[in-house]
Short mmCIF file of N, CA, C and O in Angstrom, two decimals:
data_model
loop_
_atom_site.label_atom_id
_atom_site.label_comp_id
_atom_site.label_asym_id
_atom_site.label_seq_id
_atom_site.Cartn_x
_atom_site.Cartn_y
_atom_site.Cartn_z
N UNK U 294 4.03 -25.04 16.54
CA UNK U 294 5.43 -25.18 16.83
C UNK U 294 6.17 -23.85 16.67
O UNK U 294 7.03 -23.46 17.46
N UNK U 295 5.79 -23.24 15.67
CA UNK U 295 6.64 -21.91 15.32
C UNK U 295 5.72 -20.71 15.68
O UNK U 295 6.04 -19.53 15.66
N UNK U 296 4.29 -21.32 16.08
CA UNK U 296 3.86 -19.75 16.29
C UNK U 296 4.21 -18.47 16.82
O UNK U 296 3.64 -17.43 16.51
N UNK U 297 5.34 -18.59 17.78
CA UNK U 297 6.14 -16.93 18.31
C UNK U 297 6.18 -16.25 17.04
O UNK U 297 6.01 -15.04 16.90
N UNK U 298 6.47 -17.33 15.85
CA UNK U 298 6.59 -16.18 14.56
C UNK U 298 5.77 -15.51 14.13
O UNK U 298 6.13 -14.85 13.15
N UNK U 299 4.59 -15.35 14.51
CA UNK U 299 3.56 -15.14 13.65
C UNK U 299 3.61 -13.69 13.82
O UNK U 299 4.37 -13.30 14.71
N UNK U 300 2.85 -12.61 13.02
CA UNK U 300 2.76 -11.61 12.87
C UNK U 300 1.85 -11.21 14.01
O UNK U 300 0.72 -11.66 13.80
N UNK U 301 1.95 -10.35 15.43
CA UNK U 301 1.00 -10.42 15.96
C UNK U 301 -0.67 -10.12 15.23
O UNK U 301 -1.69 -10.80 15.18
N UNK U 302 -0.29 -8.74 14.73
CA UNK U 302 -1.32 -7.76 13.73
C UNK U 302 -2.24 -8.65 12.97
O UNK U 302 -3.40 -8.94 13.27
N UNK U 303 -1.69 -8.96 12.13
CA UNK U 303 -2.02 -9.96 11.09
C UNK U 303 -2.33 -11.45 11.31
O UNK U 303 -3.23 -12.13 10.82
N UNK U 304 -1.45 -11.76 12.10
CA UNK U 304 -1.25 -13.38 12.64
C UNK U 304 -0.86 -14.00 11.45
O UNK U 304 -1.54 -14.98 11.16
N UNK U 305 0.09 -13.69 10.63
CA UNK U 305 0.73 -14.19 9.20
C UNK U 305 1.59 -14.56 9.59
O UNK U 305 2.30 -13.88 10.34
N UNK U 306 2.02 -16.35 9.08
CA UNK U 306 2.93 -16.69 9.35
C UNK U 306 4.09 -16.64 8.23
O UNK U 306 3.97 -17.23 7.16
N UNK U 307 5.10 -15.94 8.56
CA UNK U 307 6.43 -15.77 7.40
C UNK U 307 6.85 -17.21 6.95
O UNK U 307 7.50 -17.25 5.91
N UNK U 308 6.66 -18.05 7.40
CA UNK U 308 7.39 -19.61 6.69
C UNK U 308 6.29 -20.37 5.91
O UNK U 308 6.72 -21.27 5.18
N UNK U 309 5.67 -20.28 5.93
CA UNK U 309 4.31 -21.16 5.51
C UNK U 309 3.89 -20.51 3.95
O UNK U 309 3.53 -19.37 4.26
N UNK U 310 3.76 -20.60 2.64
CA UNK U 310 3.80 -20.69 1.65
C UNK U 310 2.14 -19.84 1.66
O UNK U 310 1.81 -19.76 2.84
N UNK U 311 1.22 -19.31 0.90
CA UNK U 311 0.32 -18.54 1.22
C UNK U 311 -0.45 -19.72 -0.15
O UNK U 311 -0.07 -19.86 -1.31
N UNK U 312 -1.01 -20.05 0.21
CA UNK U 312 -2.46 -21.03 -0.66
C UNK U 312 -2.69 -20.17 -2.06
O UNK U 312 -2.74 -18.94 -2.06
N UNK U 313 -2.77 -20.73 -2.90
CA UNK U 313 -3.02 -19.83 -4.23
C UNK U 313 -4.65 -19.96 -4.11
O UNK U 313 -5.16 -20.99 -3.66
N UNK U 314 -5.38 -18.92 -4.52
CA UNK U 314 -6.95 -18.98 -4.50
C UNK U 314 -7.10 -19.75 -5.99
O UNK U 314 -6.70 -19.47 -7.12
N UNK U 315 -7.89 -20.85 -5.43
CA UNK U 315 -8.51 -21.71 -6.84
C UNK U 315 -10.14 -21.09 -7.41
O UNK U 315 -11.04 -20.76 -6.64
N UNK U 316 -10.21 -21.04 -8.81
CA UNK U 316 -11.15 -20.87 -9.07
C UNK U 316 -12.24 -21.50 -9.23
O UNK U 316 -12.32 -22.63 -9.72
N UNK U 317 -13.14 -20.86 -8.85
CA UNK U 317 -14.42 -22.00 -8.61
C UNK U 317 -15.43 -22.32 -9.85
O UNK U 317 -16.24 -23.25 -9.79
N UNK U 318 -15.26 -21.16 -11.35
CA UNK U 318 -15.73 -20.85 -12.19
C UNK U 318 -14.84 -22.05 -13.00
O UNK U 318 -13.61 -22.03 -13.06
N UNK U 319 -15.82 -23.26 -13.70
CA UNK U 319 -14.98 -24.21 -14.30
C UNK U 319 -14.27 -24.15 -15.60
O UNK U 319 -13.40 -24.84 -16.13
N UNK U 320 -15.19 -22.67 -16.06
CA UNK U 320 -14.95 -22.87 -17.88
C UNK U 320 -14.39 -20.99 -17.87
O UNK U 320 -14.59 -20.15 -18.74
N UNK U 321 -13.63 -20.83 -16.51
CA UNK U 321 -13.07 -19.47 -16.80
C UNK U 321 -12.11 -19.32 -17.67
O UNK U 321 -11.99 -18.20 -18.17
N UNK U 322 -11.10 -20.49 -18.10
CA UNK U 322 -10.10 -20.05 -19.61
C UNK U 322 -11.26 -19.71 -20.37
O UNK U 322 -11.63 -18.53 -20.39
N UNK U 323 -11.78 -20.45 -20.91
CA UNK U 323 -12.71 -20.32 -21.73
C UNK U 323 -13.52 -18.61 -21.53
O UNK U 323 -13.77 -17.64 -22.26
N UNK U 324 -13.62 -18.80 -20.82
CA UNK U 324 -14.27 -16.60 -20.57
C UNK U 324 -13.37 -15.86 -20.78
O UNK U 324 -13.45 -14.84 -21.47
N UNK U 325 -12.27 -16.34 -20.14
CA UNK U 325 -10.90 -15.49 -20.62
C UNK U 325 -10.88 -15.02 -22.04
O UNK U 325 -10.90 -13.89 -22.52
N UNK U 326 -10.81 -16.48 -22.70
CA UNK U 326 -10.24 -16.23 -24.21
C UNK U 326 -11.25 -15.79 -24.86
O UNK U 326 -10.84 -15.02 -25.73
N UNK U 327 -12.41 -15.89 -24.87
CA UNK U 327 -13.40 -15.12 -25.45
C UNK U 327 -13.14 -13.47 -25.21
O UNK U 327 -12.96 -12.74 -26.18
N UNK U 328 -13.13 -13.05 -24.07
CA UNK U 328 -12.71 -11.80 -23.52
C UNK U 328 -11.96 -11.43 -24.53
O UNK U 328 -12.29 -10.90 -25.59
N UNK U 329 -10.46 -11.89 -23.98
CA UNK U 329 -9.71 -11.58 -25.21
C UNK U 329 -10.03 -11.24 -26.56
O UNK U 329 -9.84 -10.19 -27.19
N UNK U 330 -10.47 -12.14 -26.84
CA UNK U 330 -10.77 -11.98 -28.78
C UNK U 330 -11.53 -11.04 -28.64
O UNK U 330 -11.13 -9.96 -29.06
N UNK U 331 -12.94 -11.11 -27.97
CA UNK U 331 -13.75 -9.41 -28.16
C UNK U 331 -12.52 -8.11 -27.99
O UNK U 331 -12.32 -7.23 -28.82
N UNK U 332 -12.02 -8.24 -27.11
CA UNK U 332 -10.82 -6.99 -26.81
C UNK U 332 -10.22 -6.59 -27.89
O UNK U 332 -10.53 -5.52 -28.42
N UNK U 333 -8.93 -7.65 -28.54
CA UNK U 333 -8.66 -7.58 -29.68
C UNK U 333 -8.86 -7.27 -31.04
O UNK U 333 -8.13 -6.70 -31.85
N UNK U 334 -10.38 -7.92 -31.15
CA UNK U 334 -11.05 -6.97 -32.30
C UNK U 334 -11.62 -6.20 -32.43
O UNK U 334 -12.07 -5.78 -33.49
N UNK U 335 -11.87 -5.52 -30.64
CA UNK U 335 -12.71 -3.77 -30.55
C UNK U 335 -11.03 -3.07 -30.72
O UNK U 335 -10.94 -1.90 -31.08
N UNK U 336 -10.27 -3.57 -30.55
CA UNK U 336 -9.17 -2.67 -30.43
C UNK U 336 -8.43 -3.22 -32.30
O UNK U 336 -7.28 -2.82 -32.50
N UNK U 337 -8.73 -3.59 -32.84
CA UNK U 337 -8.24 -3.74 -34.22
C UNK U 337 -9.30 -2.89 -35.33
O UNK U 337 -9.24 -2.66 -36.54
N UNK U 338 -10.20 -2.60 -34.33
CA UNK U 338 -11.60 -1.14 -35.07
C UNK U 338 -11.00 0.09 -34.66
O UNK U 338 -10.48 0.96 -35.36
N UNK U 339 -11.15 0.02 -33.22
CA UNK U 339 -10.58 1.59 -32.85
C UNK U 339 -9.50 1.97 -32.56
O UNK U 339 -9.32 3.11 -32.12
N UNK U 340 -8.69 1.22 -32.71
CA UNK U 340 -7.12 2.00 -32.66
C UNK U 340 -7.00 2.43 -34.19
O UNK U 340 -7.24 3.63 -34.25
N UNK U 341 -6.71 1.87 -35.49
CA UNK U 341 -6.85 2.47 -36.64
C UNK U 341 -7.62 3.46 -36.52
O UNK U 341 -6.88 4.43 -36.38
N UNK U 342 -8.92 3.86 -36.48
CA UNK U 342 -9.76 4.99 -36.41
C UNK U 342 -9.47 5.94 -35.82
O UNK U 342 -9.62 7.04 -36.36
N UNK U 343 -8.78 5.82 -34.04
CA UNK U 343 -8.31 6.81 -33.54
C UNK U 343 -7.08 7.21 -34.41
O UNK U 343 -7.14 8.25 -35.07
N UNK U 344 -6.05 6.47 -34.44
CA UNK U 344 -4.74 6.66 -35.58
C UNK U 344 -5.34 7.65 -36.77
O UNK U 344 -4.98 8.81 -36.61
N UNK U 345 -5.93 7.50 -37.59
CA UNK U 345 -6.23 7.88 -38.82
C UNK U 345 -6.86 9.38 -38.14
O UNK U 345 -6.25 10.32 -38.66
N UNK U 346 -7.86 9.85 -37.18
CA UNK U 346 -8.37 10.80 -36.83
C UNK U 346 -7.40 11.89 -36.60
O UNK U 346 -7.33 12.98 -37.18
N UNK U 347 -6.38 11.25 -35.28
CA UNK U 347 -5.56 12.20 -34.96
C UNK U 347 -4.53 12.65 -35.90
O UNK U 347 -4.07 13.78 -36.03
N UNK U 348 -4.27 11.64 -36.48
CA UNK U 348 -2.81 11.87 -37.62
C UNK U 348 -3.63 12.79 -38.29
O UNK U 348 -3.19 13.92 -38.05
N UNK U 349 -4.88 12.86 -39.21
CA UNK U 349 -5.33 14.06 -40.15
C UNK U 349 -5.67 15.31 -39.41
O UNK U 349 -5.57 16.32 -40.10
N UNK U 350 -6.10 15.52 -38.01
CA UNK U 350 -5.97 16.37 -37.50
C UNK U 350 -4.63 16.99 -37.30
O UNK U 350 -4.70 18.22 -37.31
N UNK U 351 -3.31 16.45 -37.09
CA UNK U 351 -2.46 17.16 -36.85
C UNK U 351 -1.64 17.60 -38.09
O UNK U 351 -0.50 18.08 -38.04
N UNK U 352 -2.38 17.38 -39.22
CA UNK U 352 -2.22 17.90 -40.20
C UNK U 352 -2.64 18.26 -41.08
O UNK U 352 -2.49 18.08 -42.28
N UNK U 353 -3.79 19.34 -39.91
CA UNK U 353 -4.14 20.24 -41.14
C UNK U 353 -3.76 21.33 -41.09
O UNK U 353 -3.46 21.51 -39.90
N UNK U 354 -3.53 22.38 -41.75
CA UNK U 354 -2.95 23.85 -41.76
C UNK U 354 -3.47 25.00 -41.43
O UNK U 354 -3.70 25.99 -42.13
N UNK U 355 -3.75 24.71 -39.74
CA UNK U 355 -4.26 25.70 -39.06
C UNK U 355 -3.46 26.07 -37.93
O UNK U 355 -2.67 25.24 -37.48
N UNK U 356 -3.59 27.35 -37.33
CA UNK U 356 -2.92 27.80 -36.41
C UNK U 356 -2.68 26.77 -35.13
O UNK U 356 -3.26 25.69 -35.13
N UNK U 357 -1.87 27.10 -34.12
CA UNK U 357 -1.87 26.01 -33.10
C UNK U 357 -2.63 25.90 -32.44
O UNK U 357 -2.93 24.79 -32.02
N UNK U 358 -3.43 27.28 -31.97
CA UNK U 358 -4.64 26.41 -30.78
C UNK U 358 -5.78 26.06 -31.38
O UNK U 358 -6.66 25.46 -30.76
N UNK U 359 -5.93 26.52 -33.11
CA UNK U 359 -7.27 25.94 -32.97
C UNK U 359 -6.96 24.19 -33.66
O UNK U 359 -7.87 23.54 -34.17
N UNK U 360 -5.64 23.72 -33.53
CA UNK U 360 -5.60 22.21 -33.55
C UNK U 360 -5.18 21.71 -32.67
O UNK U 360 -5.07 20.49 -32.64
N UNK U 361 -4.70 22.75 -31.32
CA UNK U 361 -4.74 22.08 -29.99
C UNK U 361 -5.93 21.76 -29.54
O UNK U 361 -5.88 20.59 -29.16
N UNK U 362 -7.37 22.38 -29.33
CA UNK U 362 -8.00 21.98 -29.04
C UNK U 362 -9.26 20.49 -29.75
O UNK U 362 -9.94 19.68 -29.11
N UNK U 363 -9.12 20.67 -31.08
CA UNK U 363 -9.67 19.32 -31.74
C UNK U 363 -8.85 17.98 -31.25
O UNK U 363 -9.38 16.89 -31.02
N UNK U 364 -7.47 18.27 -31.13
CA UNK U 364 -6.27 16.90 -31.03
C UNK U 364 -6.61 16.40 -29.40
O UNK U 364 -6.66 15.23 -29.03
N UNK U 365 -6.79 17.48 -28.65
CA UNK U 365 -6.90 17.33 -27.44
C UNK U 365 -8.46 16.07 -27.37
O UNK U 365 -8.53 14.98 -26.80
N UNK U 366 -9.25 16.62 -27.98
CA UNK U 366 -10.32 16.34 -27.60
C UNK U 366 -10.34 14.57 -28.07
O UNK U 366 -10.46 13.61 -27.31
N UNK U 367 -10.19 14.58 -29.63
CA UNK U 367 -9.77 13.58 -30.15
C UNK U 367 -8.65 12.34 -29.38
O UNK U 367 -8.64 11.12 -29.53
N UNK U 368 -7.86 13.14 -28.60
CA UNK U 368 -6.39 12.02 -27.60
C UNK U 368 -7.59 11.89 -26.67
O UNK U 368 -8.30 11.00 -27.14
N UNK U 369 -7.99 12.26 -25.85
CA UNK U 369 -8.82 11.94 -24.73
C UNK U 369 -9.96 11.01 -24.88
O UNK U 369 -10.12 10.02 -24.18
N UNK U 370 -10.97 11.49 -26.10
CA UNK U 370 -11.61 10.13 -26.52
C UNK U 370 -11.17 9.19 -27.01
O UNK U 370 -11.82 8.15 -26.89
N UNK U 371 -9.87 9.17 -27.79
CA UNK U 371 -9.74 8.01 -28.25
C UNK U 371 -8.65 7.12 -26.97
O UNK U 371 -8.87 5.97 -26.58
N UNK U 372 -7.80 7.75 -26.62
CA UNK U 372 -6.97 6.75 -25.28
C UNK U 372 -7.76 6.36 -24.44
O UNK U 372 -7.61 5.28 -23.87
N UNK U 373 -9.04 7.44 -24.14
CA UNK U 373 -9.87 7.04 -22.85
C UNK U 373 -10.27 5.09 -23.37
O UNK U 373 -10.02 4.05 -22.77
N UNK U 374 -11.01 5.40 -24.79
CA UNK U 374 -11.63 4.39 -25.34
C UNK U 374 -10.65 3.17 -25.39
O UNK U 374 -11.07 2.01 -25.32
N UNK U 375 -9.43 3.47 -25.51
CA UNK U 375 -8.37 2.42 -25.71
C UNK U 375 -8.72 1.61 -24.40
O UNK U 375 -9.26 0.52 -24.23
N UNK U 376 -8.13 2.70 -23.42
CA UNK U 376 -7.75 2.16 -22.01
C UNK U 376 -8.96 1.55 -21.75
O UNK U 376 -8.82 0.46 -21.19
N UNK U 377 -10.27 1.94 -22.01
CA UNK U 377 -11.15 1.38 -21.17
C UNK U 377 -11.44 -0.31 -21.86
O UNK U 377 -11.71 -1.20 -21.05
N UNK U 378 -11.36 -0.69 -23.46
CA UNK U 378 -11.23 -1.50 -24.20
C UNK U 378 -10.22 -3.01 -23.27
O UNK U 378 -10.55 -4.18 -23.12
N UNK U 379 -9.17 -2.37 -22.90
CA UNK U 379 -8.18 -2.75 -22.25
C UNK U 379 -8.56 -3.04 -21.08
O UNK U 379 -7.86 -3.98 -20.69
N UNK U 380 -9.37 -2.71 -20.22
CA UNK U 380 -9.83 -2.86 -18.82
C UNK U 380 -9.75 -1.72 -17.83
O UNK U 380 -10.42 -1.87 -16.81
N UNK U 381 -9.16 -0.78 -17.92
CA UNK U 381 -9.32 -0.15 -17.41
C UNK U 381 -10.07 1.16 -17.31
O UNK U 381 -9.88 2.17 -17.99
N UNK U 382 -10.93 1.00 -16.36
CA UNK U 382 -12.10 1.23 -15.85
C UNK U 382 -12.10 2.04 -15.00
O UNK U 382 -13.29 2.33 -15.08
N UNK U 383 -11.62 2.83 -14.01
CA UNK U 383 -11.21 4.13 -13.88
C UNK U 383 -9.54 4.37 -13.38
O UNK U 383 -9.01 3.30 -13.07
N UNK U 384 -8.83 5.30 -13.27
CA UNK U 384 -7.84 5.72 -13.13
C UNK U 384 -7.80 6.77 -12.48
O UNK U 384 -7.77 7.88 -13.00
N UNK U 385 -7.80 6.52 -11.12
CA UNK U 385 -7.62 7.64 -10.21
C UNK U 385 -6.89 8.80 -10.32
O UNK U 385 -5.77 8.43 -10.67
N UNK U 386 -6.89 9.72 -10.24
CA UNK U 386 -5.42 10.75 -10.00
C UNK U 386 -5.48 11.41 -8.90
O UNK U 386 -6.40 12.18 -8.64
N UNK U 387 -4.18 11.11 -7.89
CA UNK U 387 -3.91 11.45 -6.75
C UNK U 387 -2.69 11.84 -6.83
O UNK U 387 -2.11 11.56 -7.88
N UNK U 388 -1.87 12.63 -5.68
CA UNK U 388 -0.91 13.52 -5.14
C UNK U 388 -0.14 12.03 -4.53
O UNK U 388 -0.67 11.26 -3.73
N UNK U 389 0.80 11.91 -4.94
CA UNK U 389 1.54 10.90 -4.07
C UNK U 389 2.73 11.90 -3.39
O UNK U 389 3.05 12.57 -4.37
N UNK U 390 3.37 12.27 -2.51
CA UNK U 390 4.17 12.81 -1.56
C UNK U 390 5.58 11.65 -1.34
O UNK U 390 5.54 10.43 -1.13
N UNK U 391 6.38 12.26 -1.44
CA UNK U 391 7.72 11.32 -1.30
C UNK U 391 7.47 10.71 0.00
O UNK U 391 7.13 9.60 0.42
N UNK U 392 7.84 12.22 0.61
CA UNK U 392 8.03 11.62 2.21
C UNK U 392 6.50 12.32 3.04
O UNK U 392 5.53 12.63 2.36
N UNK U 393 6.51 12.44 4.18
CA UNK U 393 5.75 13.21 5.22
C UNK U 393 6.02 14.11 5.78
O UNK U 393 5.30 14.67 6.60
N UNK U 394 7.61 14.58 5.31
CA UNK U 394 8.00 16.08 5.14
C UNK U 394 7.70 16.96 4.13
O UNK U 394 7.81 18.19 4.18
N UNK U 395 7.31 16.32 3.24
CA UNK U 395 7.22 17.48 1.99
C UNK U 395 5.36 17.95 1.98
O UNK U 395 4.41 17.28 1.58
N UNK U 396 5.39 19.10 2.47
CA UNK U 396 3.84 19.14 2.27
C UNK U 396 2.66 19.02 1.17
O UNK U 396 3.07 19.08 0.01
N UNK U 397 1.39 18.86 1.31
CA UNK U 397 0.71 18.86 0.13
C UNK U 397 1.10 20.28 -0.68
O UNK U 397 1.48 21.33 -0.16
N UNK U 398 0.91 20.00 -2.18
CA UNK U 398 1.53 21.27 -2.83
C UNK U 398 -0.01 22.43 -3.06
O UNK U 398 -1.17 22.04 -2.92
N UNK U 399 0.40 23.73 -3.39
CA UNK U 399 -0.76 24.34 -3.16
C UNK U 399 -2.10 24.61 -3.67
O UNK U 399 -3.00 25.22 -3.11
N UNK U 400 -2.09 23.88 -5.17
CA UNK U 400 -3.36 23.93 -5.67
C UNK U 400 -3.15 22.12 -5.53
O UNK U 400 -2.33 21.35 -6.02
N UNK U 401 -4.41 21.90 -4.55
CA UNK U 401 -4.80 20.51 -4.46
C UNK U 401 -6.12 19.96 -4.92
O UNK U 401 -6.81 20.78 -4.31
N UNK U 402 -6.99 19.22 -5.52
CA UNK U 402 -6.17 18.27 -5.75
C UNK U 402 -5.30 18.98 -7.34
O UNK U 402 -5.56 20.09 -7.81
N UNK U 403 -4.30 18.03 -7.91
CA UNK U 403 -3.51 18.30 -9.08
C UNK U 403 -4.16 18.24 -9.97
O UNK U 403 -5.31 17.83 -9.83
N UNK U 404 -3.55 18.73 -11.54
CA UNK U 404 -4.46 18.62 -12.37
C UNK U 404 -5.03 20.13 -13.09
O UNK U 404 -5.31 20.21 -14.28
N UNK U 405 -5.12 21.09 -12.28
CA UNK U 405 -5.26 22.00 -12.91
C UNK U 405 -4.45 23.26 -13.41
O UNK U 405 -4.71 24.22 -14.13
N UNK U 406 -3.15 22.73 -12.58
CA UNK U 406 -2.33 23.85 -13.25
C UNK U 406 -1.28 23.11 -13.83
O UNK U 406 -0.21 23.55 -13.41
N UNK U 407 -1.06 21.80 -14.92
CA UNK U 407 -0.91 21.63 -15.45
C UNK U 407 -0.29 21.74 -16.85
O UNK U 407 -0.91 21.21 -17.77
N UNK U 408 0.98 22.42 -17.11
CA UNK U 408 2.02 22.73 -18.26
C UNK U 408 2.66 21.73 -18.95
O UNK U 408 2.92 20.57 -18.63
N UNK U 409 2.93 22.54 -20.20
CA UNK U 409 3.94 21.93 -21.10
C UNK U 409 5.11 21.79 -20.42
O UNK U 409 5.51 22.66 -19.65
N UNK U 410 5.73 20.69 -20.63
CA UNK U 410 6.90 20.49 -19.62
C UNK U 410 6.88 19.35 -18.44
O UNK U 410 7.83 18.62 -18.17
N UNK U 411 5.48 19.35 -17.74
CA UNK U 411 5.46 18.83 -16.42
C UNK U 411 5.07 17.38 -17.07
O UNK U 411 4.33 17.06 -18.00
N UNK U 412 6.06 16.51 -15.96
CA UNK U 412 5.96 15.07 -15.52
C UNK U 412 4.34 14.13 -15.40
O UNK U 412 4.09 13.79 -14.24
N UNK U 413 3.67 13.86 -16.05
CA UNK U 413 2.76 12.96 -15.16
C UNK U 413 3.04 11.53 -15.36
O UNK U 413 3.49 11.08 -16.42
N UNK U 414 2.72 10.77 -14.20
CA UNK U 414 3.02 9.40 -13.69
C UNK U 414 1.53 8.60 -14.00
O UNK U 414 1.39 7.41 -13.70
#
């Protein structure tokens, strides 16, 4: 009746409500919440541990780069470990561009010239 509406491309119809996908896995709460609790208590081990690492590193009484580079090393293993705890499993880093006027910038990809000061998203 309404098909003129349909999306040619796609053939999606805008009025019609989109089906929620049912799961076919019967005892997936159940995987869920297990999930969970493992998550929760790898992350009730290693967040204290990372906490306690970095905090005594940034205070010990040494010059700045040689506790920039231990803190560094220490934030990277331990957030990596967070995030990945958490699910996430890789994290791309790409150049997003406002528009298609603004060109790619000149050291591509980003990432290596990298300062105190600069924005990351």
């Amino acid at each position: 009746k309404f098909s003129a509406w349909r999306d040619k491309g796609t053939g999606i119809h805008p009025f019609f409500q989109p089906k929620p996908k049912v799961s076919r896995i019967f005892f997936r709460p159940l995987i869920d919440l297990v999930l969970a609790l493992i998550r929760f208590t790898l992350l009730l081990i290693v967040f204290p541990c990372y906490f306690l690492i970095a905090t005594f590193i940034s205070i010990l009484p040494l010059p700045g780069v040689l506790t920039r580079i231990p803190s560094r090393i220490v934030n990277a293993i331990g957030c990596r470990t967070i995030l990945y705890i958490l699910g996430f499993w890789h994290i791309p880093s790409t150049y997003q561009r406002l528009s298609r006027l603004h060109p790619l910038p000149r050291v591509y990809p980003p990432g290596f010239n990298i300062s105190s000061g600069d924005l990351i998203i």
